[in-house]
Amino acid sequence: MNLRTTSTSGESPKPGHSSCEVEPQVHSWKRCCLEEYVRQLYDGDPPAPGGPGQRYYEQNMLHQASSLTSESPKRSRLRAGGLIYSQFYASIKELSDASKCKPFGNEALEGTALDPQIRKAVHATVGGHLREVETIQRAYVASKQRASIALCRSRSKSFSIREEHRISWDLFRELRSQIASSLLALSSLIHASCPPYAKGITSKVYSDSLWRSADKFATGFEFMLANSKTGLLQRDLCSVVKSKTTNGENGTWTWYGLGFSNTLPKHGYCWLESRFDWDRLRFTSEFTDGILFGNNTLHGQQLGRRAELQTFLNTIQQLEMALGWLKRCCSIAKLRERLIIWIVRICLRQFRVDVLSRVKKDIIDDHRQEPLKRETAFCVEYFRTILAQKIHKVSGNRCDIRKVSTLAHLLFDFDDEHVRAYWEDLPFRVFFRHAVIGLRSRGDHSESKESESLESMFKRRFWETLLTFH
């Protein structure tokens, strides 16, 4: 049996008006009172916080406004007496939890925090379902509209606090007999003001606070996306929108977040920790150098082809590290040149991996793993050695591509408005595009020269690197 009591929110007089002119209120449980209740319930020896016996849920980024669930241990005297489960919550949660569907709760929304090119490259690498960006964006806008409507309507409503207990049938019958024998009648208790174990705030003030809190995060997220260069959304921006549900699932996915789990109990409110660079509006490198994405969009695709995705993430992380070092070491010419060479090798190595992955089924079994590990000559003779089927070389007038430079432009150029039907979104093109745009977007004259140097080095070294790695 479930027993419920509801403390209906009282209404406070409007400032400057008589007591008959009142406005709605929001009541919330005080955390300190809930903690004291649990201590008394268990005779001073309550279950450990965070477990099923005592679990608190902060309300709207406020530490002292909490809900509580408590499941009595199976061998405790409470369970033996018939008390199975208790919960204390505020009805304000219905504002965002209507039909068990919260705004911005769709995991697909995390996809908006990923570079579109990287999303497509991941799809080309590991497959899986690729959600359309337009669909995700419409879902995001719909969540904003739903939150706006709910907050506007809440200004004229009162929200109560509730206490519920799940008890055994035997205990329920005993309670009913006690009430009947003592001639007690169940009646409502009207408080002249907010009860001492709760905190009351006018609904208008409370909804305005929620509005500004939601607007703060939505504005920050959209501002970062709007200020990111086209086709270049760096990994530390993506990290801001990571989901806590990825924490601890495996060694690959690390969750940092904004530090709310530390600041909330310490300060009573979710302040941002000093892990955020306000000038650049992103996490500091201290927290992002060791991670790439903690995004459920990628995590879901990882489950099927973990090795391929991990290789992809490791490679793009190397590319990001090289771009970061270029910025920090721009005054050292020799080091700058070596870093550009490293970027060239990363992109061309990925080109080799992508090509061989497409013909992997045609490779002789004895050579199935060898091509992706060895750095041997990448030429016709090599393919004749590893492929089971005979290959043919096209030359002369029958060949549409007669120059190596033409082949390089066709493979790597991305701003010529020419759509590559089958390899437009392959990782090697995404890496090269990411590197060039990353250097161009710095806004520094020297770094603009670096992007030109990178592109010219591709044209010079493409054929050399394609044939063999030194």
mmCIF file of C-alpha atoms in Angstrom, residues 41-389:
data_model
loop_
_atom_site.group_PDB
_atom_site.id
_atom_site.type_symbol
_atom_site.label_atom_id
_atom_site.label_comp_id
_atom_site.label_asym_id
_atom_site.label_seq_id
_atom_site.Cartn_x
_atom_site.Cartn_y
_atom_site.Cartn_z
ATOM 1 C CA LEU A 41 13.938 7.094 11.791
ATOM 2 C CA TYR A 42 17.008 4.882 12.187
ATOM 3 C CA ASP A 43 17.642 5.770 15.862
ATOM 4 C CA GLY A 44 20.784 7.778 15.113
ATOM 5 C CA ASP A 45 22.348 5.130 12.862
ATOM 6 C CA PRO A 46 21.080 5.939 9.336
ATOM 7 C CA PRO A 47 22.266 4.180 6.146
ATOM 8 C CA ALA A 48 25.197 5.688 4.275
ATOM 9 C CA PRO A 49 24.280 8.720 2.120
ATOM 10 C CA GLY A 50 24.245 8.033 -1.599
ATOM 11 C CA GLY A 51 22.953 4.489 -1.212
ATOM 12 C CA PRO A 52 19.392 3.173 -1.498
ATOM 13 C CA GLY A 53 18.818 3.825 2.209
ATOM 14 C CA GLN A 54 19.477 7.569 1.964
ATOM 15 C CA ARG A 55 19.711 9.223 -1.452
ATOM 16 C CA TYR A 56 19.266 12.979 -1.939
ATOM 17 C CA TYR A 57 18.417 14.816 -5.141
ATOM 18 C CA GLU A 58 19.276 18.501 -5.324
ATOM 19 C CA GLN A 59 16.513 20.680 -6.684
ATOM 20 C CA ASN A 60 17.328 23.053 -9.540
ATOM 21 C CA MET A 61 21.022 23.531 -8.668
ATOM 22 C CA LEU A 62 20.247 24.308 -5.000
ATOM 23 C CA HIS A 63 21.904 22.105 -2.384
ATOM 24 C CA GLN A 64 19.593 22.850 0.542
ATOM 25 C CA ALA A 65 16.408 22.362 -1.508
ATOM 26 C CA SER A 66 16.384 18.582 -1.889
ATOM 27 C CA SER A 67 14.284 15.504 -2.390
ATOM 28 C CA LEU A 68 14.894 12.220 -0.567
ATOM 29 C CA THR A 69 14.318 8.545 -1.278
ATOM 30 C CA SER A 70 14.908 5.917 1.390
ATOM 31 C CA GLU A 71 14.537 2.164 1.013
ATOM 32 C CA SER A 72 14.671 0.397 4.356
ATOM 33 C CA PRO A 73 17.310 -2.380 4.538
ATOM 34 C CA LYS A 74 15.836 -5.861 4.180
ATOM 35 C CA ARG A 75 16.972 -6.971 7.641
ATOM 36 C CA SER A 76 16.127 -3.755 9.485
ATOM 37 C CA ARG A 77 13.400 -3.417 12.091
ATOM 38 C CA LEU A 78 11.616 -0.952 9.786
ATOM 39 C CA ARG A 79 11.308 -3.516 7.002
ATOM 40 C CA ALA A 80 10.167 -6.117 9.525
ATOM 41 C CA GLY A 81 7.545 -3.665 10.784
ATOM 42 C CA GLY A 82 6.184 -3.054 7.293
ATOM 43 C CA LEU A 83 7.893 0.180 6.114
ATOM 44 C CA ILE A 84 9.405 -0.608 2.727
ATOM 45 C CA TYR A 85 10.116 2.663 0.962
ATOM 46 C CA SER A 86 9.771 6.405 1.594
ATOM 47 C CA GLN A 87 10.192 9.440 -0.599
ATOM 48 C CA PHE A 88 9.967 13.180 -0.039
ATOM 49 C CA TYR A 89 9.786 15.473 -3.041
ATOM 50 C CA ALA A 90 8.446 18.794 -4.247
ATOM 51 C CA SER A 91 5.780 18.962 -6.934
ATOM 52 C CA ILE A 92 7.854 21.621 -8.729
ATOM 53 C CA LYS A 93 9.642 18.698 -10.383
ATOM 54 C CA GLU A 94 6.514 18.201 -12.497
ATOM 55 C CA LEU A 95 7.411 21.437 -14.231
ATOM 56 C CA SER A 96 10.248 19.780 -16.158
ATOM 57 C CA ASP A 97 9.361 16.123 -15.717
ATOM 58 C CA ALA A 98 5.939 15.993 -17.335
ATOM 59 C CA SER A 99 5.199 12.516 -18.726
ATOM 60 C CA LYS A 100 8.669 11.427 -17.539
ATOM 61 C CA CYS A 101 10.211 13.363 -20.430
ATOM 62 C CA LYS A 102 12.449 16.288 -19.490
ATOM 63 C CA PRO A 103 13.408 19.121 -21.854
ATOM 64 C CA PHE A 104 16.878 18.653 -23.348
ATOM 65 C CA GLY A 105 16.790 15.030 -22.177
ATOM 66 C CA ASN A 106 17.176 13.550 -25.652
ATOM 67 C CA GLU A 107 20.680 12.044 -25.844
ATOM 68 C CA ALA A 108 20.796 12.824 -29.565
ATOM 69 C CA LEU A 109 21.050 16.535 -28.680
ATOM 70 C CA GLU A 110 24.689 15.935 -27.747
ATOM 71 C CA GLY A 111 25.365 15.480 -31.449
ATOM 72 C CA THR A 112 25.046 19.242 -31.939
ATOM 73 C CA ALA A 113 28.274 19.645 -29.960
ATOM 74 C CA LEU A 114 30.307 17.642 -32.468
ATOM 75 C CA ASP A 115 32.082 18.945 -35.519
ATOM 76 C CA PRO A 116 29.778 17.889 -38.408
ATOM 77 C CA GLN A 117 32.775 16.672 -40.388
ATOM 78 C CA ILE A 118 33.976 14.526 -37.491
ATOM 79 C CA ARG A 119 30.499 13.049 -37.057
ATOM 80 C CA LYS A 120 30.457 12.037 -40.707
ATOM 81 C CA ALA A 121 33.989 10.651 -40.506
ATOM 82 C CA VAL A 122 33.042 8.523 -37.501
ATOM 83 C CA HIS A 123 30.045 7.238 -39.428
ATOM 84 C CA ALA A 124 32.263 6.396 -42.405
ATOM 85 C CA THR A 125 34.706 4.595 -40.092
ATOM 86 C CA VAL A 126 32.458 2.530 -37.827
ATOM 87 C CA GLY A 127 29.059 2.744 -39.487
ATOM 88 C CA GLY A 128 25.936 2.946 -37.367
ATOM 89 C CA HIS A 129 22.937 5.244 -37.624
ATOM 90 C CA LEU A 130 23.792 8.863 -38.411
ATOM 91 C CA ARG A 131 21.135 11.270 -37.184
ATOM 92 C CA GLU A 132 20.457 14.262 -39.385
ATOM 93 C CA VAL A 133 21.776 17.518 -37.923
ATOM 94 C CA GLU A 134 18.594 19.357 -38.905
ATOM 95 C CA THR A 135 16.483 16.854 -36.960
ATOM 96 C CA ILE A 136 18.646 17.266 -33.860
ATOM 97 C CA GLN A 137 18.484 21.045 -34.119
ATOM 98 C CA ARG A 138 14.685 20.964 -34.386
ATOM 99 C CA ALA A 139 14.570 18.807 -31.256
ATOM 100 C CA TYR A 140 16.783 21.343 -29.456
ATOM 101 C CA VAL A 141 14.537 24.260 -30.474
ATOM 102 C CA ALA A 142 11.447 22.279 -29.448
ATOM 103 C CA SER A 143 12.982 21.694 -25.997
ATOM 104 C CA LYS A 144 13.574 25.436 -25.617
ATOM 105 C CA GLN A 145 9.980 26.212 -26.574
ATOM 106 C CA ARG A 146 8.628 23.593 -24.197
ATOM 107 C CA ALA A 147 10.738 24.921 -21.315
ATOM 108 C CA SER A 148 9.633 28.486 -22.074
ATOM 109 C CA ILE A 149 5.933 27.587 -22.060
ATOM 110 C CA ALA A 150 6.243 25.575 -18.840
ATOM 111 C CA LEU A 151 8.046 28.390 -17.017
ATOM 112 C CA CYS A 152 5.549 31.029 -18.134
ATOM 113 C CA ARG A 153 2.598 28.945 -16.952
ATOM 114 C CA SER A 154 4.236 28.160 -13.606
ATOM 115 C CA ARG A 155 4.240 31.817 -12.536
ATOM 116 C CA SER A 156 0.531 31.623 -11.652
ATOM 117 C CA LYS A 157 0.603 28.185 -9.969
ATOM 118 C CA SER A 158 1.430 26.959 -6.485
ATOM 119 C CA PHE A 159 3.621 23.897 -5.958
ATOM 120 C CA SER A 160 3.459 21.737 -2.846
ATOM 121 C CA ILE A 161 5.702 19.243 -1.070
ATOM 122 C CA ARG A 162 4.777 15.579 -0.806
ATOM 123 C CA GLU A 163 5.619 12.682 1.475
ATOM 124 C CA GLU A 164 4.943 9.107 0.361
ATOM 125 C CA HIS A 165 5.445 5.778 2.147
ATOM 126 C CA ARG A 166 5.108 2.273 0.761
ATOM 127 C CA ILE A 167 3.982 -0.058 3.541
ATOM 128 C CA SER A 168 2.893 -3.669 3.870
ATOM 129 C CA TRP A 169 -0.761 -4.680 3.910
ATOM 130 C CA ASP A 170 -0.526 -5.835 7.516
ATOM 131 C CA LEU A 171 0.796 -2.456 8.644
ATOM 132 C CA PHE A 172 -1.934 -0.667 6.721
ATOM 133 C CA ARG A 173 -4.670 -2.725 8.421
ATOM 134 C CA GLU A 174 -3.113 -2.040 11.828
ATOM 135 C CA LEU A 175 -3.030 1.708 11.136
ATOM 136 C CA ARG A 176 -6.642 1.652 10.017
ATOM 137 C CA SER A 177 -7.748 -0.177 13.151
ATOM 138 C CA GLN A 178 -5.823 2.249 15.376
ATOM 139 C CA ILE A 179 -7.519 5.196 13.694
ATOM 140 C CA ALA A 180 -10.939 3.606 14.041
ATOM 141 C CA SER A 181 -10.465 2.639 17.713
ATOM 142 C CA SER A 182 -9.256 6.081 18.742
ATOM 143 C CA LEU A 183 -12.082 7.795 16.865
ATOM 144 C CA LEU A 184 -9.547 9.854 14.922
ATOM 145 C CA ALA A 185 -10.583 11.411 11.658
ATOM 146 C CA LEU A 186 -8.293 12.103 8.757
ATOM 147 C CA SER A 187 -8.380 15.814 8.109
ATOM 148 C CA SER A 188 -6.331 18.414 6.378
ATOM 149 C CA LEU A 189 -3.903 20.621 8.264
ATOM 150 C CA ILE A 190 -3.846 24.215 7.103
ATOM 151 C CA HIS A 191 -0.657 26.138 7.771
ATOM 152 C CA ALA A 192 -0.945 29.861 8.232
ATOM 153 C CA SER A 193 2.493 30.111 6.644
ATOM 154 C CA CYS A 194 5.094 27.818 5.155
ATOM 155 C CA PRO A 195 5.743 24.817 7.473
ATOM 156 C CA PRO A 196 9.076 24.950 9.339
ATOM 157 C CA TYR A 197 10.515 21.903 7.513
ATOM 158 C CA ALA A 198 10.055 23.572 4.109
ATOM 159 C CA LYS A 199 11.179 26.718 2.343
ATOM 160 C CA GLY A 200 8.658 28.918 0.558
ATOM 161 C CA ILE A 201 9.407 31.183 -2.406
ATOM 162 C CA THR A 202 6.895 33.002 -4.582
ATOM 163 C CA SER A 203 6.288 31.211 -7.879
ATOM 164 C CA LYS A 204 7.161 34.303 -9.902
ATOM 165 C CA VAL A 205 10.600 34.639 -8.310
ATOM 166 C CA TYR A 206 11.245 30.900 -8.544
ATOM 167 C CA SER A 207 10.266 30.609 -12.224
ATOM 168 C CA ASP A 208 12.352 33.676 -13.095
ATOM 169 C CA SER A 209 15.342 32.037 -11.420
ATOM 170 C CA LEU A 210 14.821 28.822 -13.400
ATOM 171 C CA TRP A 211 14.444 30.825 -16.603
ATOM 172 C CA ARG A 212 17.750 32.615 -16.109
ATOM 173 C CA SER A 213 19.503 29.390 -15.157
ATOM 174 C CA ALA A 214 18.336 27.605 -18.317
ATOM 175 C CA ASP A 215 19.036 30.662 -20.435
ATOM 176 C CA LYS A 216 22.577 30.861 -19.069
ATOM 177 C CA PHE A 217 23.524 27.413 -20.344
ATOM 178 C CA ALA A 218 21.618 27.635 -23.624
ATOM 179 C CA THR A 219 23.196 31.011 -24.410
ATOM 180 C CA GLY A 220 26.687 29.778 -23.563
ATOM 181 C CA PHE A 221 26.300 26.680 -25.715
ATOM 182 C CA GLU A 222 24.901 28.579 -28.705
ATOM 183 C CA PHE A 223 27.497 31.333 -28.358
ATOM 184 C CA MET A 224 30.335 28.814 -28.532
ATOM 185 C CA LEU A 225 28.839 27.151 -31.589
ATOM 186 C CA ALA A 226 28.255 30.489 -33.312
ATOM 187 C CA ASN A 227 31.831 31.616 -32.691
ATOM 188 C CA SER A 228 33.447 28.373 -33.829
ATOM 189 C CA LYS A 229 34.849 28.549 -37.339
ATOM 190 C CA THR A 230 32.955 26.726 -40.058
ATOM 191 C CA GLY A 231 34.032 23.115 -40.061
ATOM 192 C CA LEU A 232 36.227 23.468 -36.980
ATOM 193 C CA LEU A 233 34.639 22.742 -33.623
ATOM 194 C CA GLN A 234 37.518 21.818 -31.375
ATOM 195 C CA ARG A 235 37.428 18.923 -28.958
ATOM 196 C CA ASP A 236 37.563 21.114 -25.841
ATOM 197 C CA LEU A 237 34.327 22.782 -26.949
ATOM 198 C CA CYS A 238 32.711 19.376 -27.392
ATOM 199 C CA SER A 239 33.819 18.391 -23.899
ATOM 200 C CA VAL A 240 31.585 21.067 -22.352
ATOM 201 C CA VAL A 241 28.450 19.218 -23.388
ATOM 202 C CA LYS A 242 29.449 15.765 -22.260
ATOM 203 C CA SER A 243 27.050 13.528 -20.420
ATOM 204 C CA LYS A 244 27.718 12.305 -16.894
ATOM 205 C CA THR A 245 26.254 8.912 -17.829
ATOM 206 C CA THR A 246 29.501 8.044 -19.605
ATOM 207 C CA ASN A 247 31.478 8.241 -16.366
ATOM 208 C CA GLY A 248 33.171 4.996 -15.376
ATOM 209 C CA GLU A 249 31.619 2.832 -18.080
ATOM 210 C CA ASN A 250 35.049 1.904 -19.388
ATOM 211 C CA GLY A 251 38.593 3.203 -19.368
ATOM 212 C CA THR A 252 38.174 5.108 -22.618
ATOM 213 C CA TRP A 253 35.517 7.567 -21.503
ATOM 214 C CA THR A 254 36.457 10.117 -18.864
ATOM 215 C CA TRP A 255 33.950 12.601 -17.478
ATOM 216 C CA TYR A 256 35.010 15.981 -16.107
ATOM 217 C CA GLY A 257 32.007 18.287 -16.474
ATOM 218 C CA LEU A 258 31.842 21.781 -15.011
ATOM 219 C CA GLY A 259 32.621 20.849 -11.406
ATOM 220 C CA PHE A 260 29.091 21.149 -10.022
ATOM 221 C CA SER A 261 29.430 17.993 -7.931
ATOM 222 C CA ASN A 262 32.178 19.779 -5.976
ATOM 223 C CA THR A 263 30.816 23.323 -5.769
ATOM 224 C CA LEU A 264 27.215 22.371 -4.957
ATOM 225 C CA PRO A 265 27.840 20.855 -1.485
ATOM 226 C CA LYS A 266 30.583 23.394 -0.742
ATOM 227 C CA HIS A 267 28.782 26.621 -1.685
ATOM 228 C CA GLY A 268 25.138 25.509 -1.839
ATOM 229 C CA TYR A 269 24.878 26.448 -5.518
ATOM 230 C CA CYS A 270 26.337 25.141 -8.787
ATOM 231 C CA TRP A 271 29.197 27.554 -9.379
ATOM 232 C CA LEU A 272 31.685 26.834 -12.172
ATOM 233 C CA GLU A 273 35.075 25.599 -11.020
ATOM 234 C CA SER A 274 38.296 27.242 -12.209
ATOM 235 C CA ARG A 275 38.653 24.800 -15.093
ATOM 236 C CA PHE A 276 37.097 27.136 -17.631
ATOM 237 C CA ASP A 277 38.842 29.724 -19.812
ATOM 238 C CA TRP A 278 36.420 32.647 -19.939
ATOM 239 C CA ASP A 279 38.389 34.510 -22.600
ATOM 240 C CA ARG A 280 38.133 31.617 -25.041
ATOM 241 C CA LEU A 281 34.918 30.122 -23.606
ATOM 242 C CA ARG A 282 36.244 26.592 -23.325
ATOM 243 C CA PHE A 283 37.868 24.204 -20.877
ATOM 244 C CA THR A 284 41.522 24.808 -20.058
ATOM 245 C CA SER A 285 44.052 22.466 -21.619
ATOM 246 C CA GLU A 286 44.727 20.970 -18.176
ATOM 247 C CA PHE A 287 41.437 19.086 -18.472
ATOM 248 C CA THR A 288 41.164 18.572 -22.226
ATOM 249 C CA ASP A 289 44.640 17.439 -23.285
ATOM 250 C CA GLY A 290 43.962 13.912 -22.087
ATOM 251 C CA ILE A 291 40.475 13.476 -23.514
ATOM 252 C CA LEU A 292 38.700 13.798 -26.816
ATOM 253 C CA PHE A 293 34.954 13.214 -26.553
ATOM 254 C CA GLY A 294 32.748 11.985 -23.756
ATOM 255 C CA ASN A 295 29.738 12.180 -25.984
ATOM 256 C CA ASN A 296 26.998 9.554 -26.021
ATOM 257 C CA THR A 297 26.658 10.013 -29.780
ATOM 258 C CA LEU A 298 30.134 8.573 -30.207
ATOM 259 C CA HIS A 299 29.865 6.241 -27.239
ATOM 260 C CA GLY A 300 26.878 4.435 -28.739
ATOM 261 C CA GLN A 301 28.739 3.844 -31.977
ATOM 262 C CA GLN A 302 31.792 2.651 -30.082
ATOM 263 C CA LEU A 303 30.017 -0.395 -28.725
ATOM 264 C CA GLY A 304 29.922 -2.186 -32.075
ATOM 265 C CA ARG A 305 33.381 -1.428 -33.466
ATOM 266 C CA ARG A 306 35.436 -0.247 -30.547
ATOM 267 C CA ALA A 307 38.905 -0.802 -32.054
ATOM 268 C CA GLU A 308 38.187 1.197 -35.223
ATOM 269 C CA LEU A 309 36.655 4.088 -33.324
ATOM 270 C CA GLN A 310 39.474 4.158 -30.780
ATOM 271 C CA THR A 311 42.047 4.322 -33.586
ATOM 272 C CA PHE A 312 40.129 7.195 -35.166
ATOM 273 C CA LEU A 313 39.916 9.116 -31.878
ATOM 274 C CA ASN A 314 43.605 8.568 -31.115
ATOM 275 C CA THR A 315 44.613 9.863 -34.543
ATOM 276 C CA ILE A 316 42.537 13.021 -34.370
ATOM 277 C CA GLN A 317 43.845 13.613 -30.857
ATOM 278 C CA GLN A 318 47.384 13.555 -32.251
ATOM 279 C CA LEU A 319 46.278 16.092 -34.843
ATOM 280 C CA GLU A 320 44.812 18.349 -32.152
ATOM 281 C CA MET A 321 47.993 18.074 -30.103
ATOM 282 C CA ALA A 322 50.092 19.108 -33.103
ATOM 283 C CA LEU A 323 47.861 22.130 -33.763
ATOM 284 C CA GLY A 324 48.057 23.128 -30.097
ATOM 285 C CA TRP A 325 51.837 22.837 -30.018
ATOM 286 C CA LEU A 326 52.087 24.932 -33.178
ATOM 287 C CA LYS A 327 50.351 27.758 -31.360
ATOM 288 C CA ARG A 328 52.561 27.499 -28.270
ATOM 289 C CA CYS A 329 55.840 27.080 -30.178
ATOM 290 C CA CYS A 330 55.267 29.560 -32.995
ATOM 291 C CA SER A 331 58.584 31.348 -32.326
ATOM 292 C CA ILE A 332 60.753 28.237 -32.904
ATOM 293 C CA ALA A 333 61.062 27.810 -36.661
ATOM 294 C CA LYS A 334 62.643 24.347 -36.614
ATOM 295 C CA LEU A 335 60.038 22.934 -34.254
ATOM 296 C CA ARG A 336 57.253 24.550 -36.272
ATOM 297 C CA GLU A 337 58.529 22.854 -39.424
ATOM 298 C CA ARG A 338 58.722 19.470 -37.707
ATOM 299 C CA LEU A 339 55.163 19.802 -36.433
ATOM 300 C CA ILE A 340 53.863 20.574 -39.917
ATOM 301 C CA ILE A 341 55.678 17.479 -41.221
ATOM 302 C CA TRP A 342 54.025 15.470 -38.458
ATOM 303 C CA ILE A 343 50.587 16.769 -39.499
ATOM 304 C CA VAL A 344 51.337 15.793 -43.110
ATOM 305 C CA ARG A 345 52.281 12.277 -42.038
ATOM 306 C CA ILE A 346 49.150 11.926 -39.877
ATOM 307 C CA CYS A 347 46.869 12.822 -42.783
ATOM 308 C CA LEU A 348 48.690 10.695 -45.365
ATOM 309 C CA ARG A 349 48.915 7.730 -43.024
ATOM 310 C CA GLN A 350 45.151 7.981 -42.540
ATOM 311 C CA PHE A 351 44.777 8.055 -46.333
ATOM 312 C CA ARG A 352 46.647 4.764 -46.490
ATOM 313 C CA VAL A 353 44.475 3.242 -43.748
ATOM 314 C CA ASP A 354 41.239 4.351 -45.436
ATOM 315 C CA VAL A 355 42.227 2.946 -48.829
ATOM 316 C CA LEU A 356 43.311 -0.417 -47.441
ATOM 317 C CA SER A 357 40.222 -0.661 -45.243
ATOM 318 C CA ARG A 358 38.011 -0.382 -48.337
ATOM 319 C CA VAL A 359 39.684 -3.399 -49.984
ATOM 320 C CA LYS A 360 40.226 -5.377 -46.792
ATOM 321 C CA LYS A 361 37.940 -8.219 -47.907
ATOM 322 C CA ASP A 362 39.997 -8.698 -51.088
ATOM 323 C CA ILE A 363 43.321 -8.938 -49.247
ATOM 324 C CA ILE A 364 44.881 -12.395 -48.926
ATOM 325 C CA ASP A 365 44.331 -13.879 -45.464
ATOM 326 C CA ASP A 366 48.051 -14.032 -44.690
ATOM 327 C CA HIS A 367 48.324 -10.292 -45.408
ATOM 328 C CA ARG A 368 45.022 -9.227 -43.774
ATOM 329 C CA GLN A 369 46.607 -7.461 -40.756
ATOM 330 C CA GLU A 370 49.960 -6.657 -42.305
ATOM 331 C CA PRO A 371 48.985 -3.726 -44.597
ATOM 332 C CA LEU A 372 47.691 -1.552 -41.767
ATOM 333 C CA LYS A 373 50.752 -2.153 -39.575
ATOM 334 C CA ARG A 374 53.684 -2.069 -41.982
ATOM 335 C CA GLU A 375 54.895 1.054 -43.737
ATOM 336 C CA THR A 376 55.796 -0.529 -47.055
ATOM 337 C CA ALA A 377 55.689 0.960 -50.533
ATOM 338 C CA PHE A 378 52.142 1.916 -51.500
ATOM 339 C CA CYS A 379 52.272 1.086 -55.225
ATOM 340 C CA VAL A 380 50.975 -1.293 -57.919
ATOM 341 C CA GLU A 381 53.502 -4.040 -57.114
ATOM 342 C CA TYR A 382 52.485 -3.938 -53.468
ATOM 343 C CA PHE A 383 48.784 -4.330 -54.281
ATOM 344 C CA ARG A 384 49.531 -7.229 -56.619
ATOM 345 C CA THR A 385 51.269 -8.939 -53.696
ATOM 346 C CA ILE A 386 48.511 -8.575 -51.107
ATOM 347 C CA LEU A 387 45.315 -8.752 -53.206
ATOM 348 C CA ALA A 388 43.687 -12.040 -54.155
ATOM 349 C CA GLN A 389 42.257 -10.676 -57.412
#
